[in-house]
PDB file of C-alpha atoms and ligand atoms in Angstrom:
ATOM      1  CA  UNK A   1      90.008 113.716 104.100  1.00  0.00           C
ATOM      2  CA  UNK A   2      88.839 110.820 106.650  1.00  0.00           C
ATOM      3  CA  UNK A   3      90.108 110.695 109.862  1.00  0.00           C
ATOM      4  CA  UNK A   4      89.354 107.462 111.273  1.00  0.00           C
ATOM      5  CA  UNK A   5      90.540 106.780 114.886  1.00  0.00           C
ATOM      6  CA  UNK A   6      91.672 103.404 116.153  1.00  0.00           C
ATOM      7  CA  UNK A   7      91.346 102.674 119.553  1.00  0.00           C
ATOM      8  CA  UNK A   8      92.754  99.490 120.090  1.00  0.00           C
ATOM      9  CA  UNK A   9      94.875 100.943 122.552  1.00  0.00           C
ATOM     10  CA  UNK A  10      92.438 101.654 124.802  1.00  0.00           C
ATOM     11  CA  UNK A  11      91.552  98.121 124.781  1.00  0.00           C
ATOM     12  CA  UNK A  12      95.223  97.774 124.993  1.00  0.00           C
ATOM     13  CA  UNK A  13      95.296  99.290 128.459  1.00  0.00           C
ATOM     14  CA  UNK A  14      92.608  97.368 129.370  1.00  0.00           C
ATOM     15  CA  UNK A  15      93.930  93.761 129.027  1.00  0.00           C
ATOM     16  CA  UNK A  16      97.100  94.634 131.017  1.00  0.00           C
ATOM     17  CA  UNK A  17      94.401  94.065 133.950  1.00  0.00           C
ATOM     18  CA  UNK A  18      91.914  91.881 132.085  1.00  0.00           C
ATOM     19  CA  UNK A  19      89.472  94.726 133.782  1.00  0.00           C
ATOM     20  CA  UNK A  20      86.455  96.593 132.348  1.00  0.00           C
ATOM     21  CA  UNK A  21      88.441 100.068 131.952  1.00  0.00           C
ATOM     22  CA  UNK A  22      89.117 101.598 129.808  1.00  0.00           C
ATOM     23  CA  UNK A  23      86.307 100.738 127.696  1.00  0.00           C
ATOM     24  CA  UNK A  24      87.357 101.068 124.185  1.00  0.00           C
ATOM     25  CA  UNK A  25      83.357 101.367 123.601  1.00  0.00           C
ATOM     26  CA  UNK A  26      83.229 104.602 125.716  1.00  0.00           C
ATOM     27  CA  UNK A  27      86.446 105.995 124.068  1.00  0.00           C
ATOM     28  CA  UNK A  28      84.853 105.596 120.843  1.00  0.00           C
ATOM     29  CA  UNK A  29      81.584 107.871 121.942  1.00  0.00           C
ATOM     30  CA  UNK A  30      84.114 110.493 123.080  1.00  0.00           C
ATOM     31  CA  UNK A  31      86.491 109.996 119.790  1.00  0.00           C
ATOM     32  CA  UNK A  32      83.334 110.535 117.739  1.00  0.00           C
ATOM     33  CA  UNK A  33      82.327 113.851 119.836  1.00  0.00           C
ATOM     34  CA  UNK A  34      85.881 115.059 119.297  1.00  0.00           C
ATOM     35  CA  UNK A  35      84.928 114.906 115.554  1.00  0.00           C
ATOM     36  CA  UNK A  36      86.343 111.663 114.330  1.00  0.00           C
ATOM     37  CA  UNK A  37      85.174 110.074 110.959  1.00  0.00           C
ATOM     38  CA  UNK A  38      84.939 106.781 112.356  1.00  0.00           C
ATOM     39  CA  UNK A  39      86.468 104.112 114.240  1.00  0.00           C
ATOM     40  CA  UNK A  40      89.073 101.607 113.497  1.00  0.00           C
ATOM     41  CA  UNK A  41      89.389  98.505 115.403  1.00  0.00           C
ATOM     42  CA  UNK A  42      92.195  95.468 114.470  1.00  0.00           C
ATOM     43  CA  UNK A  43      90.416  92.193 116.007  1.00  0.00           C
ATOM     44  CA  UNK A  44      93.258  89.753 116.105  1.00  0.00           C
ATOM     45  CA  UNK A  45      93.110  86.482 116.354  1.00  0.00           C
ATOM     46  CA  UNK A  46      94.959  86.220 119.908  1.00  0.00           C
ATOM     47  CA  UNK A  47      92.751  88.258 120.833  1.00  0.00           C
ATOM     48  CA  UNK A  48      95.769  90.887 122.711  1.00  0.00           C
ATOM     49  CA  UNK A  49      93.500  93.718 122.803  1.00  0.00           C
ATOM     50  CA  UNK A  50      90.175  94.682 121.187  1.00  0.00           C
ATOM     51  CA  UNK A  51      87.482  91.580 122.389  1.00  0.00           C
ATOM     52  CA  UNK A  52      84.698  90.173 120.475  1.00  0.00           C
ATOM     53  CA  UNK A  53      81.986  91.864 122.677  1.00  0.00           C
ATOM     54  CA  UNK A  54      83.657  95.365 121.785  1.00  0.00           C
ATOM     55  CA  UNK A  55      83.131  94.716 118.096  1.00  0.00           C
ATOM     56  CA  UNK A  56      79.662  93.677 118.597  1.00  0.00           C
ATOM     57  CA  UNK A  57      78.865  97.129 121.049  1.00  0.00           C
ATOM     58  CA  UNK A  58      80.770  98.849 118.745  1.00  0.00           C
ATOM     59  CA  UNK A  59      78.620  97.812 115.683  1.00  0.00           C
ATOM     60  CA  UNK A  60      75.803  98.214 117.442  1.00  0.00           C
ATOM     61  CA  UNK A  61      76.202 101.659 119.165  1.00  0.00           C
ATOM     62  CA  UNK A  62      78.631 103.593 116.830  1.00  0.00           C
ATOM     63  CA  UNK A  63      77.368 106.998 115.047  1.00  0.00           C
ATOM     64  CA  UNK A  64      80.104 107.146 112.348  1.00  0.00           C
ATOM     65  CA  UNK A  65      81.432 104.337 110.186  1.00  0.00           C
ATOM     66  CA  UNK A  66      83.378 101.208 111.697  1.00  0.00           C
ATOM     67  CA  UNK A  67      86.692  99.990 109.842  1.00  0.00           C
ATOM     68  CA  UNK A  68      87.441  96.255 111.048  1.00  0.00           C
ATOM     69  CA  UNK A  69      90.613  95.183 110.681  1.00  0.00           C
ATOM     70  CA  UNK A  70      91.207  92.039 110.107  1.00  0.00           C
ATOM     71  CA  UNK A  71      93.391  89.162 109.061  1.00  0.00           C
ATOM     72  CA  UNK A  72      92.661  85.762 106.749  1.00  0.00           C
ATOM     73  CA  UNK A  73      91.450  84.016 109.578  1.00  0.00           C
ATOM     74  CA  UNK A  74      88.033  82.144 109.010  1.00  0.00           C
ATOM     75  CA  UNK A  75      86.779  82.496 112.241  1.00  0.00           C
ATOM     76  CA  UNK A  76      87.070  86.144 112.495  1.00  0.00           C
ATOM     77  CA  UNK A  77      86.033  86.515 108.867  1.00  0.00           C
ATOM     78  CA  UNK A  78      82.819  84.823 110.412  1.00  0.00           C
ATOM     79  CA  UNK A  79      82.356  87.448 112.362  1.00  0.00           C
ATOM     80  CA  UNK A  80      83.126  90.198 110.037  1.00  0.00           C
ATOM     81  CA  UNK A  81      80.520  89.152 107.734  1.00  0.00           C
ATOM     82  CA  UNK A  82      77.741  88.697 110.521  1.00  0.00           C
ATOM     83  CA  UNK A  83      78.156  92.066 111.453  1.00  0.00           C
ATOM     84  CA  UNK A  84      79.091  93.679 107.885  1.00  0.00           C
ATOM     85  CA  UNK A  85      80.675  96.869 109.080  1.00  0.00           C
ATOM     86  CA  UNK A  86      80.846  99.751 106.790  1.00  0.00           C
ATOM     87  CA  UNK A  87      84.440  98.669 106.035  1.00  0.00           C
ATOM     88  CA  UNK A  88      86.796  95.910 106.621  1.00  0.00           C
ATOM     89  CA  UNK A  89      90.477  96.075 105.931  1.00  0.00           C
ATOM     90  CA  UNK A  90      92.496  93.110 105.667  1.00  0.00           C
ATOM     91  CA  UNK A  91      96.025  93.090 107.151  1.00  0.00           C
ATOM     92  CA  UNK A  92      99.094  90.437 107.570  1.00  0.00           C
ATOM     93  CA  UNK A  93      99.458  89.288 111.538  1.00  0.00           C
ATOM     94  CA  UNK A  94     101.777  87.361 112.967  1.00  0.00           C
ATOM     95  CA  UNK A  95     101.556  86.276 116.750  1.00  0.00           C
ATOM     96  CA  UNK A  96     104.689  87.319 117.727  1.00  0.00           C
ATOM     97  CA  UNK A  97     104.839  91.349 115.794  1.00  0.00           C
ATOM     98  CA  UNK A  98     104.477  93.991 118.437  1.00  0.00           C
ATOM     99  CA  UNK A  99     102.314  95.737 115.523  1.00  0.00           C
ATOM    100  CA  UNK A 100     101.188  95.149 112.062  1.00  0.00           C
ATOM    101  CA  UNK A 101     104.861  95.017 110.521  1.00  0.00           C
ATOM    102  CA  UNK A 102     104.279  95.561 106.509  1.00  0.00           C
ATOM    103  CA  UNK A 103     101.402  95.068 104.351  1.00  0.00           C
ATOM    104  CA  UNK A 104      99.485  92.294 103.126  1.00  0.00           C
ATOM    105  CA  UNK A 105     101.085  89.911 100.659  1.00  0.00           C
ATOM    106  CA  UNK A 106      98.859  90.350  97.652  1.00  0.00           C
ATOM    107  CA  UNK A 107     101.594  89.274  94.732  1.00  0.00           C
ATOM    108  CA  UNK A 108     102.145  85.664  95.856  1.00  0.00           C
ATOM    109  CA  UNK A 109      99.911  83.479  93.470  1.00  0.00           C
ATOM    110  CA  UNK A 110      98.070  81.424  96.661  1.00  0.00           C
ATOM    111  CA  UNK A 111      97.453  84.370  98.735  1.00  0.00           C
ATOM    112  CA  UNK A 112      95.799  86.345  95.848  1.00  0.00           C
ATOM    113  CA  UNK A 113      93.629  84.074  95.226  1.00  0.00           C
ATOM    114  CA  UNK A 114      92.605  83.588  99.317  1.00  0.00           C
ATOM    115  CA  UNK A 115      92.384  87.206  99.523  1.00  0.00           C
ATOM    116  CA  UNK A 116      89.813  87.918  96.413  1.00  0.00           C
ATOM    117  CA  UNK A 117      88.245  85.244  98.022  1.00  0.00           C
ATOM    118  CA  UNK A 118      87.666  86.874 101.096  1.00  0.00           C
ATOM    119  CA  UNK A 119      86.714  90.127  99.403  1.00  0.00           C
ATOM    120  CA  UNK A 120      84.287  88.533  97.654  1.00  0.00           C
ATOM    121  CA  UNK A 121      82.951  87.459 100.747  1.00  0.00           C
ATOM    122  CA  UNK A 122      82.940  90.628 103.113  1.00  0.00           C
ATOM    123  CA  UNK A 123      81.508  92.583 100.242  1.00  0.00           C
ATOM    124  CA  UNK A 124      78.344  90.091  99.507  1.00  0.00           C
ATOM    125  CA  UNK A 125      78.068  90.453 102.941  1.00  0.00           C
ATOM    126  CA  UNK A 126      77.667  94.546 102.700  1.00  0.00           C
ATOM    127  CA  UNK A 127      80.895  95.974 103.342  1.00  0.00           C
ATOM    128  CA  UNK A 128      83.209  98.334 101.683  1.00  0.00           C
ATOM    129  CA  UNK A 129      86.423  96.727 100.995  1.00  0.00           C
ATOM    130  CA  UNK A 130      90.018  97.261 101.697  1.00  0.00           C
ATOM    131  CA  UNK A 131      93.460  96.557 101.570  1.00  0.00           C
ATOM    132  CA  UNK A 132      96.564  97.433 103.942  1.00  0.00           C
ATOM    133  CA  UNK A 133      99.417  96.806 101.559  1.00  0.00           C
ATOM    134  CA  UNK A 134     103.043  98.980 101.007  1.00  0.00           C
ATOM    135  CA  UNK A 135     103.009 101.682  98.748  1.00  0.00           C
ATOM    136  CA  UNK A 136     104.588  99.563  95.714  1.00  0.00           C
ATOM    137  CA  UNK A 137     103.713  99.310  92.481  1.00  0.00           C
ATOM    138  CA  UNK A 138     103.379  95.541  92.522  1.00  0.00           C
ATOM    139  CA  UNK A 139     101.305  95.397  95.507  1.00  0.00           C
ATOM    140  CA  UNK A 140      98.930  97.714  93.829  1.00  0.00           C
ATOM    141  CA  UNK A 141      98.016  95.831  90.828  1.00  0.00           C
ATOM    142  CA  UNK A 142      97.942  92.878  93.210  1.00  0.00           C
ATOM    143  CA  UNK A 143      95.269  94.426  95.054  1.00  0.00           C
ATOM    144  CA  UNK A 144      92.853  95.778  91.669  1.00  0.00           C
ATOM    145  CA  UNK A 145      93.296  92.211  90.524  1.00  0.00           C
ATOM    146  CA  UNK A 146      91.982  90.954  93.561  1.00  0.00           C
ATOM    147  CA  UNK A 147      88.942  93.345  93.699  1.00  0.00           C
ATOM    148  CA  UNK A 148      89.745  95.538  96.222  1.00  0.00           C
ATOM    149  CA  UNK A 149      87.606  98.906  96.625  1.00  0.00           C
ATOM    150  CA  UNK A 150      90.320 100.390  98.255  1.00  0.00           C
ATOM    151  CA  UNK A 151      94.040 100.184  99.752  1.00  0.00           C
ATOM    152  CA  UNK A 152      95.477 101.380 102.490  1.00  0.00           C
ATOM    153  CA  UNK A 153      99.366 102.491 102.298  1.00  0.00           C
ATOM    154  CA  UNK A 154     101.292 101.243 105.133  1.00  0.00           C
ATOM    155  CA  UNK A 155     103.059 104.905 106.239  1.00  0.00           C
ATOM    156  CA  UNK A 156     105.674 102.695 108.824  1.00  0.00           C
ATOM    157  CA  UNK A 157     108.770 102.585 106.575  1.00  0.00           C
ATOM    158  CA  UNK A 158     107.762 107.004 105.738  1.00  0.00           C
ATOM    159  CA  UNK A 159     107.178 107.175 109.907  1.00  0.00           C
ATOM    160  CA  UNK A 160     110.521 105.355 110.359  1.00  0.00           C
ATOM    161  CA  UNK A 161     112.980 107.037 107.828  1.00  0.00           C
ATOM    162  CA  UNK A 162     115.476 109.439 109.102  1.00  0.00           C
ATOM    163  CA  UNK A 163     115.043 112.921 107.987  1.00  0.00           C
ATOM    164  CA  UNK A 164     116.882 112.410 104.635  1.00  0.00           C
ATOM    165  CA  UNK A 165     115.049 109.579 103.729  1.00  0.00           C
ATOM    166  CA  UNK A 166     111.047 111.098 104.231  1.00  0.00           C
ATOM    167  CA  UNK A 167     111.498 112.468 100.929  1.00  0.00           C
ATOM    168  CA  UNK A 168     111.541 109.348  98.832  1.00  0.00           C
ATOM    169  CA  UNK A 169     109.027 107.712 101.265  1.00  0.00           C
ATOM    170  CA  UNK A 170     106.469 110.529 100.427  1.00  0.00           C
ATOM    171  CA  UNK A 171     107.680 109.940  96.716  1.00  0.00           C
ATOM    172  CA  UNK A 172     106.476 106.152  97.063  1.00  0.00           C
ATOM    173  CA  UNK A 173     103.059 107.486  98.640  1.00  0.00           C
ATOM    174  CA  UNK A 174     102.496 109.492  96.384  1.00  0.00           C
ATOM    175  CA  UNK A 175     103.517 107.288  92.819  1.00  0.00           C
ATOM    176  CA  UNK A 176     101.621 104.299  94.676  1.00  0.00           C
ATOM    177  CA  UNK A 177      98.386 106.987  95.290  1.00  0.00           C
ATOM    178  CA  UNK A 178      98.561 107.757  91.532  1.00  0.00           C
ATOM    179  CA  UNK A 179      98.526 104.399  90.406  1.00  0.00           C
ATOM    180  CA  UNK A 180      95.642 102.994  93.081  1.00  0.00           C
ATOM    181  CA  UNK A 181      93.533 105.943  91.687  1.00  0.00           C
ATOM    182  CA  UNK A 182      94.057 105.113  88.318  1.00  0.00           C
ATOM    183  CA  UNK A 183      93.039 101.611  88.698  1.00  0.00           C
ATOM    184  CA  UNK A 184      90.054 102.860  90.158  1.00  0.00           C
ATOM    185  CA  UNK A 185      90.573 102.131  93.944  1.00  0.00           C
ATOM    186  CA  UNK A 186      89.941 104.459  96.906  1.00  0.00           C
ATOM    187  CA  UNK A 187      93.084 105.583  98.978  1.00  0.00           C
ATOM    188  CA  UNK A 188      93.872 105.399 102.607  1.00  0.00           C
ATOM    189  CA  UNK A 189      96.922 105.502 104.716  1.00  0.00           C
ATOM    190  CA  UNK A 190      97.701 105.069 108.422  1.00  0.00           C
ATOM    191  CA  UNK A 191     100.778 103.319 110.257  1.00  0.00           C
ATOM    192  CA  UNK A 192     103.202 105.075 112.774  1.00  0.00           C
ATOM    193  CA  UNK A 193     101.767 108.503 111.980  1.00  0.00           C
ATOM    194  CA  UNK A 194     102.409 110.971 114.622  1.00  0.00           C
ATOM    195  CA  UNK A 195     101.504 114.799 115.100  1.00  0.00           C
ATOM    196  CA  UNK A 196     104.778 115.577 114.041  1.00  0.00           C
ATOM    197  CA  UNK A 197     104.736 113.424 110.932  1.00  0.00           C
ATOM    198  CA  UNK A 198     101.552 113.380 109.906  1.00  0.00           C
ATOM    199  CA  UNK A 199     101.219 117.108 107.822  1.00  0.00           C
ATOM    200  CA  UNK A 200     102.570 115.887 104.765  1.00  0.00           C
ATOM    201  CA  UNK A 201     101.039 112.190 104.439  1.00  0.00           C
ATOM    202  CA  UNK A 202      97.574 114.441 104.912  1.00  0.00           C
ATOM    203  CA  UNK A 203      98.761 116.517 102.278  1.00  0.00           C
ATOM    204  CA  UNK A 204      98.527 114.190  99.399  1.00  0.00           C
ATOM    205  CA  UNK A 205      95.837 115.000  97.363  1.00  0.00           C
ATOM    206  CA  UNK A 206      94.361 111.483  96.278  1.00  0.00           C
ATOM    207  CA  UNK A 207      94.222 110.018 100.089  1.00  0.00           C
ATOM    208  CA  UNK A 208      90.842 110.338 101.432  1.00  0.00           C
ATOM    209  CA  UNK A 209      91.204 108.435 104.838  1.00  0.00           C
ATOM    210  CA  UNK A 210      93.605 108.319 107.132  1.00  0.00           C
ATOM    211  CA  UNK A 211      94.036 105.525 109.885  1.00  0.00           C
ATOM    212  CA  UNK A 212      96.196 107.165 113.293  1.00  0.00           C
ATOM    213  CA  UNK A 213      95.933 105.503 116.584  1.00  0.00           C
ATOM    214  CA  UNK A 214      98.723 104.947 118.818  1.00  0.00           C
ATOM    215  CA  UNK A 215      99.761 108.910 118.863  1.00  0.00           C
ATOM    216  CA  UNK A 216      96.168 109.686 119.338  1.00  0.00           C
ATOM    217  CA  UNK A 217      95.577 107.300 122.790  1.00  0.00           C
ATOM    218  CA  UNK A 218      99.316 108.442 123.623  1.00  0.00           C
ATOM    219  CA  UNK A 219      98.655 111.787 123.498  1.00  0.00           C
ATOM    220  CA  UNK A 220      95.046 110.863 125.563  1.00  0.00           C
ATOM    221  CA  UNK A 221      97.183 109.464 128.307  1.00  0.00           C
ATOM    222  CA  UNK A 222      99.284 112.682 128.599  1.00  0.00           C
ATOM    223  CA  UNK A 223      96.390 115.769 128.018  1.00  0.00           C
ATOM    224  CA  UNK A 224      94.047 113.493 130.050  1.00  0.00           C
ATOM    225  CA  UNK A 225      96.249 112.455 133.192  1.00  0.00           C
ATOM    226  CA  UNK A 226      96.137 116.156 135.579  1.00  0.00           C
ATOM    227  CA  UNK A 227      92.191 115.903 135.564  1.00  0.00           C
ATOM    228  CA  UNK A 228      92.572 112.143 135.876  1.00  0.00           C
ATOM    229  CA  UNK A 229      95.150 112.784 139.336  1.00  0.00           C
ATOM    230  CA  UNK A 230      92.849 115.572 140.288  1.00  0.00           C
ATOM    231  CA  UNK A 231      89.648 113.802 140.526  1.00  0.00           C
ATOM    232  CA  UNK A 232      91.286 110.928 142.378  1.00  0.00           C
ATOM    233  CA  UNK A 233      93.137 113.651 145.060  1.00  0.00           C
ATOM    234  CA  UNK A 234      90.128 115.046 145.420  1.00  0.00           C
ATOM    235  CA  UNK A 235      87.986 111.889 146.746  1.00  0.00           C
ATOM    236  CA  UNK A 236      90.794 111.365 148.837  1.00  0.00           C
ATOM    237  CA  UNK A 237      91.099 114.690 150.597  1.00  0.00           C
ATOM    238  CA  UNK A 238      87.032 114.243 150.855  1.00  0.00           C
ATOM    239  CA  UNK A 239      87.596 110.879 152.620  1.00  0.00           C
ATOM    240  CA  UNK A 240      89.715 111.950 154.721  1.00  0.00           C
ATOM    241  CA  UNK A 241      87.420 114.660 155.990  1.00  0.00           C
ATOM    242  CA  UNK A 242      84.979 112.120 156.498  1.00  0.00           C
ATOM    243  CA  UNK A 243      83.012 113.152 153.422  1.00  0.00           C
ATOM    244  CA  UNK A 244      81.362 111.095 151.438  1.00  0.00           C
TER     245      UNK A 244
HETATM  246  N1  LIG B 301      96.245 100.941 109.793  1.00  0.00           N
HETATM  247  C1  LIG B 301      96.446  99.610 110.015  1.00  0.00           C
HETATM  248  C2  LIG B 301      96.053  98.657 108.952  1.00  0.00           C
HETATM  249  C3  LIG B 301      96.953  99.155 111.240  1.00  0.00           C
HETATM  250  O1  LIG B 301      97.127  97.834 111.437  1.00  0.00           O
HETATM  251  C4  LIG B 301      97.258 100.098 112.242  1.00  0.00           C
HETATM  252  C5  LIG B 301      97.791  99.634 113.566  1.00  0.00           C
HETATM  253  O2  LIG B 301      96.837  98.876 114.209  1.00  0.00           O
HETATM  254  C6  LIG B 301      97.022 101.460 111.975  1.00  0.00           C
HETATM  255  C7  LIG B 301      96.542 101.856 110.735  1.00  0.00           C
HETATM  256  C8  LIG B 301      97.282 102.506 113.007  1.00  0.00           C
HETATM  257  O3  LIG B 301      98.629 102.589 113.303  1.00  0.00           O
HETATM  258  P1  LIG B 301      99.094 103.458 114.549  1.00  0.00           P
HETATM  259  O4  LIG B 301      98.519 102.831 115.779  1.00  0.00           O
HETATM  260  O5  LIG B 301     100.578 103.365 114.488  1.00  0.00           O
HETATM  261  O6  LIG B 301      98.568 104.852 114.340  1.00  0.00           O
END
């Protein structure tokens, strides 16, 4: 099993000051020492949190694998293919969603045929290939006919159940994971998984990467924030005794 880290809300933080810090770039190195797989990063099109220049450090500078995500927008599938990271996922956007709400529509005739189109391209360009879809049957033969390498369940409407509905939301993983790895696809999952609801998601035998990122910088904020307070008390205790 993968464990790929996004960081996009690191960058996140960042734009609430359109400041330098915290660089996502930086959070990555430290991601990576903490032992992650690699490194997701969504670059939207309005641009609300990971920037152009972080991609290109990032591809650049990164030790594991990158996973762009992306959406079927020309100019940043431009992008994607000039820097042909290990992986791109495609993903639905829509300005005004607080978050990537669903998965990519992959059973409408016109947007098949845009999407294998767009495969086609990020893979001649040298990436691996991927799809964020829902864990439904149809959306998985949508994505095999398009030529996907791999999908990626959205795990939002399994984060979101109540406790008497997880069951049958694992029961979709898992049917859609049988069915992706019988049309020969690889299998990931990410969306809303948390440390308290990510143990059985993991536990499904035919998902090999996982995607987790707002619990992870979450969790950053809160482990991270006494040293963070301490370091700052101290320079002011120090400047107050007229040390430098
Ligand atoms: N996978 C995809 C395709 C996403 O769009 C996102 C959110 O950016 C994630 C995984 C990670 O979701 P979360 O931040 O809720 O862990």
């Amino acid at each position: 099993m993968r464990f790929f880290v996004n960081i996009d809300h690191v960058a996140t933080v960042r734009e609430a000051r359109k400041t330098d810090e915290p660089d996502p770039v930086r959070a990555a190195v430290l991601a990576e020492l903490g032992g992650a797989d690699g490194i997701t990063v969504h670059l939207r099109e309005d641009r609300r949190h990971i920037q152009d220049r972080d991609v290109r450090l990032l591809a650049e500078t990164l030790r594991t694998p990158m996973n762009l995500e992306l959406a079927l927008v020309d100019e940043i599938l431009d992008i994607a293919c000039e820097l042909a990271p290990h992986q791109v996922t495609l993903v639905p956007e829509r300005r005004e969603e607080v978050t990537t709400e669903g998965g990519l529509d992959v059973v409408s005739p016109g947007t098949v045929d845009r999407v294998a189109a767009a495969l086609r391209r990020c893979r001649d360009a040298g990436s691996r290939t991927s799809l964020f879809i829902d864990p439904d049957p149809r959306a998985v033969e949508g994505a095999a006919a398009a030529g996907a390498q791999a999908v990626e369940f959205h795990t939002g409407e399994y984060a979101h159940a109540g406790a008497s509905g997880r069951e049958r939301q694992l029961d979709r993983l898992r049917g859609a994971t049988a069915l992706a790895r019988e049309a020969g696809m690889h299998v990931h999952a990410g969306h809303g998984l948390t440390y308290e609801n990510v143990a059985p998601v993991a536990a499904i035998a035919g998902i090999e990467e996982l995607n987790i990122g707002h619990s992870v910088v979450s969790r950053a904020v809160l482990v991270g924030i006494r040293e963070a307070v301490a370091d700052m008390a101290a320079i002011l205790r120090r400047a107050r005794q007229g040390i430098r």
